[in-house]
XYZ file of C-alpha atoms in Angstrom:
344
model
C -50.462 3.915 3.784
C -51.100 0.381 2.541
C -53.704 -1.731 4.291
C -50.963 -4.167 5.342
C -48.669 -1.510 6.795
C -51.939 -0.156 8.720
C -52.618 -3.599 10.079
C -48.837 -3.901 11.289
C -49.037 -0.441 12.794
C -52.132 -1.332 14.811
C -50.645 -4.608 16.165
C -47.295 -2.505 17.069
C -49.544 -0.144 19.025
C -51.092 -3.020 21.173
C -47.590 -4.292 21.953
C -46.535 -0.757 22.990
C -49.732 0.032 25.195
C -49.375 -3.374 26.824
C -52.646 -4.878 25.549
C -50.269 -7.649 24.136
C -47.217 -8.788 26.175
C -44.411 -11.393 25.481
C -45.840 -14.890 25.305
C -49.588 -13.782 25.049
C -51.935 -15.301 22.482
C -53.688 -13.245 20.098
C -57.408 -13.317 19.778
C -58.766 -15.424 16.986
C -58.493 -13.979 13.595
C -62.302 -12.967 13.111
C -62.371 -11.257 16.527
C -58.995 -9.461 15.828
C -60.079 -8.238 12.411
C -63.404 -6.872 13.734
C -61.509 -5.205 16.651
C -58.903 -3.552 14.448
C -61.422 -2.647 11.606
C -59.505 -4.611 9.059
C -60.143 -7.499 6.462
C -59.036 -10.982 7.208
C -56.523 -10.867 4.271
C -54.959 -7.837 5.490
C -54.674 -9.137 8.879
C -53.028 -12.302 7.452
C -50.446 -10.315 5.645
C -49.578 -8.367 8.676
C -49.137 -11.561 10.830
C -46.897 -12.995 8.108
C -44.724 -9.908 8.143
C -44.286 -9.886 12.072
C -43.547 -13.543 12.078
C -40.637 -12.812 9.792
C -39.093 -10.315 12.035
C -39.632 -12.723 15.176
C -42.369 -10.625 16.815
C -45.100 -13.103 16.456
C -44.844 -16.944 16.466
C -47.606 -18.826 14.457
C -48.177 -22.324 15.781
C -50.135 -24.454 13.398
C -53.327 -25.803 15.016
C -52.599 -23.793 18.269
C -52.864 -20.157 17.473
C -50.509 -16.870 17.079
C -48.294 -16.076 20.098
C -46.215 -12.988 20.816
C -42.484 -14.092 21.006
C -40.246 -13.476 24.035
C -39.132 -10.202 22.459
C -35.557 -10.570 23.614
C -33.032 -8.428 21.951
C -31.159 -11.484 20.513
C -34.308 -12.690 18.864
C -35.166 -9.562 17.406
C -31.689 -8.573 15.986
C -31.765 -11.819 13.846
C -33.490 -10.120 11.365
C -30.618 -7.652 11.103
C -28.320 -10.644 10.671
C -30.331 -11.783 7.803
C -29.852 -8.382 6.210
C -26.241 -8.486 6.831
C -25.926 -11.914 5.002
C -27.742 -10.549 2.005
C -25.809 -7.105 1.696
C -22.450 -8.163 2.934
C -20.539 -7.946 -0.325
C -21.589 -4.354 -0.820
C -21.348 -3.048 2.758
C -18.633 -5.273 4.358
C -16.320 -2.141 5.083
C -19.284 -0.321 6.557
C -20.322 -3.140 8.880
C -16.607 -3.347 9.956
C -16.619 0.459 10.878
C -19.621 -0.234 13.169
C -17.917 -3.060 14.689
C -14.750 -1.019 15.180
C -16.992 1.549 16.989
C -19.060 -0.772 19.297
C -16.837 -3.545 20.126
C -14.131 -1.710 21.841
C -16.842 -0.117 24.241
C -18.229 -3.658 24.712
C -14.669 -4.804 25.857
C -14.322 -1.973 28.039
C -17.674 -2.597 29.885
C -16.651 -6.528 30.026
C -13.450 -5.705 31.593
C -15.383 -4.182 34.698
C -18.275 -6.716 34.772
C -16.733 -10.113 33.856
C -16.850 -12.980 36.057
C -14.757 -16.000 36.623
C -17.166 -18.279 34.652
C -16.906 -15.973 31.448
C -13.216 -15.827 31.728
C -12.917 -19.702 31.908
C -15.169 -19.976 28.879
C -12.964 -17.537 27.007
C -9.925 -19.454 28.104
C -11.590 -22.651 26.825
C -12.545 -21.104 23.598
C -9.039 -19.934 22.827
C -7.253 -23.273 23.990
C -9.741 -25.349 21.716
C -8.187 -23.947 18.490
C -6.168 -26.683 16.972
C -2.740 -25.914 15.592
C -3.640 -26.723 11.997
C -7.062 -25.056 12.162
C -8.907 -24.266 8.901
C -10.346 -21.112 7.997
C -13.954 -22.421 8.794
C -12.705 -23.368 12.238
C -10.988 -20.124 12.868
C -14.261 -18.099 11.769
C -16.368 -20.363 14.333
C -13.801 -19.723 16.969
C -13.909 -15.853 16.240
C -17.582 -15.670 16.481
C -17.606 -17.587 19.778
C -14.847 -15.357 21.289
C -16.310 -12.116 20.410
C -19.882 -13.094 21.383
C -18.840 -14.264 24.841
C -16.985 -10.782 25.516
C -20.377 -9.016 24.117
C -22.332 -10.938 26.666
C -19.892 -10.365 29.463
C -20.558 -6.599 29.054
C -23.975 -7.143 30.693
C -25.875 -5.360 27.767
C -28.257 -7.884 25.807
C -29.087 -5.410 23.313
C -25.511 -4.570 22.619
C -24.650 -8.359 22.476
C -27.528 -9.044 20.178
C -26.508 -6.170 17.906
C -22.916 -7.254 17.661
C -23.754 -10.699 16.915
C -25.767 -9.777 13.889
C -23.326 -7.134 12.591
C -20.945 -9.981 11.054
C -22.559 -12.844 9.022
C -21.075 -16.170 8.916
C -19.907 -15.831 5.218
C -18.272 -12.492 6.037
C -16.333 -13.911 8.921
C -15.178 -16.941 6.757
C -13.932 -14.601 3.874
C -11.995 -12.465 6.406
C -10.297 -15.621 7.855
C -9.552 -16.962 4.445
C -7.627 -13.904 3.736
C -5.852 -14.161 7.230
C -4.848 -17.780 6.647
C -3.694 -17.132 3.094
C -1.226 -14.577 4.359
C -0.009 -16.868 7.120
C -1.081 -14.263 9.867
C -3.556 -16.861 11.872
C -1.226 -17.081 14.732
C -0.794 -13.309 15.036
C -4.555 -12.832 15.102
C -4.918 -15.607 17.592
C -2.230 -13.824 19.779
C -4.280 -10.573 19.605
C -7.216 -12.720 21.134
C -4.886 -13.941 24.009
C -3.825 -10.194 24.664
C -7.447 -9.141 24.930
C -8.365 -12.027 27.158
C -5.433 -10.983 29.530
C -6.654 -7.528 29.777
C -10.177 -8.572 30.635
C -8.692 -10.989 33.344
C -6.933 -8.180 35.223
C -9.806 -5.914 34.625
C -7.992 -3.187 32.677
C -10.822 -1.497 30.828
C -8.684 0.902 28.873
C -6.189 -1.643 27.679
C -9.105 -3.964 26.568
C -10.606 -1.120 24.659
C -7.377 -0.308 22.919
C -6.550 -3.975 21.962
C -9.887 -4.542 20.748
C -9.700 -1.429 18.473
C -6.480 -2.676 16.857
C -7.888 -6.146 16.719
C -10.925 -5.150 14.657
C -8.934 -2.573 12.463
C -6.566 -5.354 11.546
C -9.621 -7.692 10.556
C -10.797 -4.796 8.459
C -7.339 -4.545 6.807
C -7.213 -8.329 6.034
C -10.769 -8.126 4.435
C -9.627 -5.232 2.152
C -6.589 -7.262 1.044
C -7.011 -8.915 -2.287
C -6.866 -12.766 -2.429
C -3.367 -14.299 -2.954
C -2.808 -15.436 -6.520
C -1.462 -18.857 -7.246
C 1.899 -19.155 -9.013
C 1.830 -19.238 -12.776
C 3.157 -22.381 -14.345
C 6.414 -22.158 -16.468
C 5.590 -23.082 -20.006
C 8.941 -22.830 -21.622
C 10.166 -26.182 -23.061
C 13.862 -25.730 -22.352
C 15.690 -25.430 -19.145
C 14.855 -22.212 -17.061
C 17.529 -19.749 -16.885
C 17.701 -16.745 -14.360
C 16.934 -14.271 -17.174
C 13.840 -16.039 -18.498
C 12.334 -16.444 -15.291
C 12.684 -12.832 -14.343
C 12.507 -10.655 -17.366
C 9.328 -11.067 -19.481
C 9.522 -11.718 -23.221
C 9.196 -8.478 -25.060
C 7.036 -8.346 -28.262
C 8.858 -8.655 -31.395
C 8.780 -5.678 -33.829
C 9.415 -5.422 -37.427
C 13.055 -4.354 -38.039
C 13.827 -1.715 -40.937
C 16.602 -2.849 -43.107
C 19.854 -1.091 -41.964
C 20.985 1.617 -44.429
C 24.338 1.245 -45.875
C 26.991 3.489 -44.381
C 27.533 6.689 -46.547
C 31.076 7.542 -47.608
C 33.023 9.873 -45.503
C 33.113 13.380 -46.883
C 36.247 14.154 -48.815
C 38.694 16.838 -47.594
C 38.790 19.846 -49.683
C 42.637 19.651 -50.457
C 45.073 16.635 -49.841
C 48.563 16.270 -50.350
C 49.759 14.470 -53.576
C 50.647 10.870 -53.366
C 54.458 10.203 -52.570
C 55.580 9.500 -56.154
C 58.234 10.768 -58.292
C 57.440 13.641 -60.547
C 58.002 13.076 -64.111
C 61.227 14.537 -65.655
C 60.650 17.906 -67.527
C 61.685 17.494 -71.146
C 63.324 20.654 -72.538
C 63.977 21.237 -76.456
C 67.476 21.975 -77.417
C 68.117 25.492 -78.605
C 70.097 25.820 -81.730
C 73.804 26.608 -81.104
C 73.713 25.991 -77.522
C 74.614 22.907 -75.337
C 71.723 21.547 -73.771
C 71.406 22.185 -70.012
C 70.793 19.424 -67.497
C 67.377 19.074 -66.592
C 66.640 19.231 -62.810
C 64.700 16.256 -61.169
C 62.647 17.219 -58.284
C 60.913 14.965 -56.081
C 57.670 15.869 -54.284
C 57.989 15.149 -50.657
C 55.863 12.383 -49.303
C 52.730 13.325 -47.570
C 52.333 12.326 -44.064
C 50.524 9.050 -43.396
C 47.340 9.247 -41.725
C 45.735 6.577 -39.744
C 43.406 4.776 -41.749
C 39.696 4.956 -40.663
C 37.624 1.604 -40.874
C 34.654 3.331 -42.065
C 35.890 4.934 -45.418
C 38.549 4.530 -47.943
C 41.184 7.126 -48.547
C 39.800 9.115 -51.772
C 41.897 9.771 -54.711
C 43.783 12.925 -54.796
C 41.793 15.819 -56.033
C 44.663 17.547 -58.017
C 44.917 14.370 -59.960
C 41.285 14.717 -60.961
C 41.520 18.250 -61.915
C 44.917 18.086 -63.967
C 45.341 14.528 -65.370
C 48.110 15.747 -67.452
C 51.684 14.956 -65.702
C 53.119 18.400 -66.732
C 50.083 20.327 -65.187
C 49.986 18.144 -62.094
C 53.525 19.123 -61.563
C 52.884 22.628 -61.481
C 50.257 22.181 -58.765
C 52.305 19.567 -56.736
C 55.838 20.747 -56.741
C 57.148 23.434 -54.352
C 57.111 26.987 -55.440
C 60.766 28.204 -54.732
C 62.262 30.740 -57.120
C 64.834 28.151 -58.678
C 62.264 25.651 -58.907
C 59.833 27.824 -60.909
C 62.682 29.026 -63.216
C 63.563 25.396 -63.769
C 60.013 24.479 -64.474
C 59.320 27.496 -66.962
C 59.390 26.142 -70.424
C 61.775 27.773 -72.731
C 60.754 29.467 -75.999
C 62.503 28.435 -78.962
C 65.122 30.991 -80.454
């Protein structure tokens, strides 16, 4: 144990044993150091530490005194710690308030007097219609503090006063005013006051639980973002204001459409077949040559994607005579007419 901690412990034992009481003056420094068996420097450090937590009151030129040791005075140190750690422990502090404040409201409902009720009514009516977040935070602290004091337990009242720092209350009410819910929260205050006035302890407990839980919810709510300015130069359109602009991507060149697959067999074009020329046999009269026509192929609807390919038979047999063999009908009389005659 450090020497300063040992000096603090010995002074605390003097307070607990009754050697020092609230409002007593400590012996001179040299006498107290000899009595405790400590050096003067260690005693000075201990006195400074106890002054910070409001146990001792050092009066320059008069001496060192024990304070009143009232609960509200001693819990000021906790309020100092709350102000320091409020960013990292705000949610935990509100959980403690949610546990303690409903009990304080229930106790206040059975012990509140007419003077405390009048003070609560005055606190609630003093809020202006267009109150700022700072004014609402000040009203909130006074309202809850009056209820805690009406519970009749000064230790509970001092503890609750120190649990919520001024900065934490201000940030909570900023969230509430940004969301436009200040009137609703003040309505919760009015409902709690009505339950206290009629002396309904369970109703006051329930309403206070809901009220502190809603404050915790507003504290966890992210701050409202200001509207973003429109930077477009042209007139705003509904589509441009709703749908965000998509990033442009490099467009690959569109490949040319491939020609459609050609059919395996097609009907020949509607054209007249060339007349077959037959040699005259000697001594015989020449016969009349038969002229046959190829029936026209049915017309198919043209497709917009591909052109009609050339006939396959015309590619294979470009000669008209051979083409006629493929294209003309194959009846027995027609085959006999197409068969070339050998010379006699």
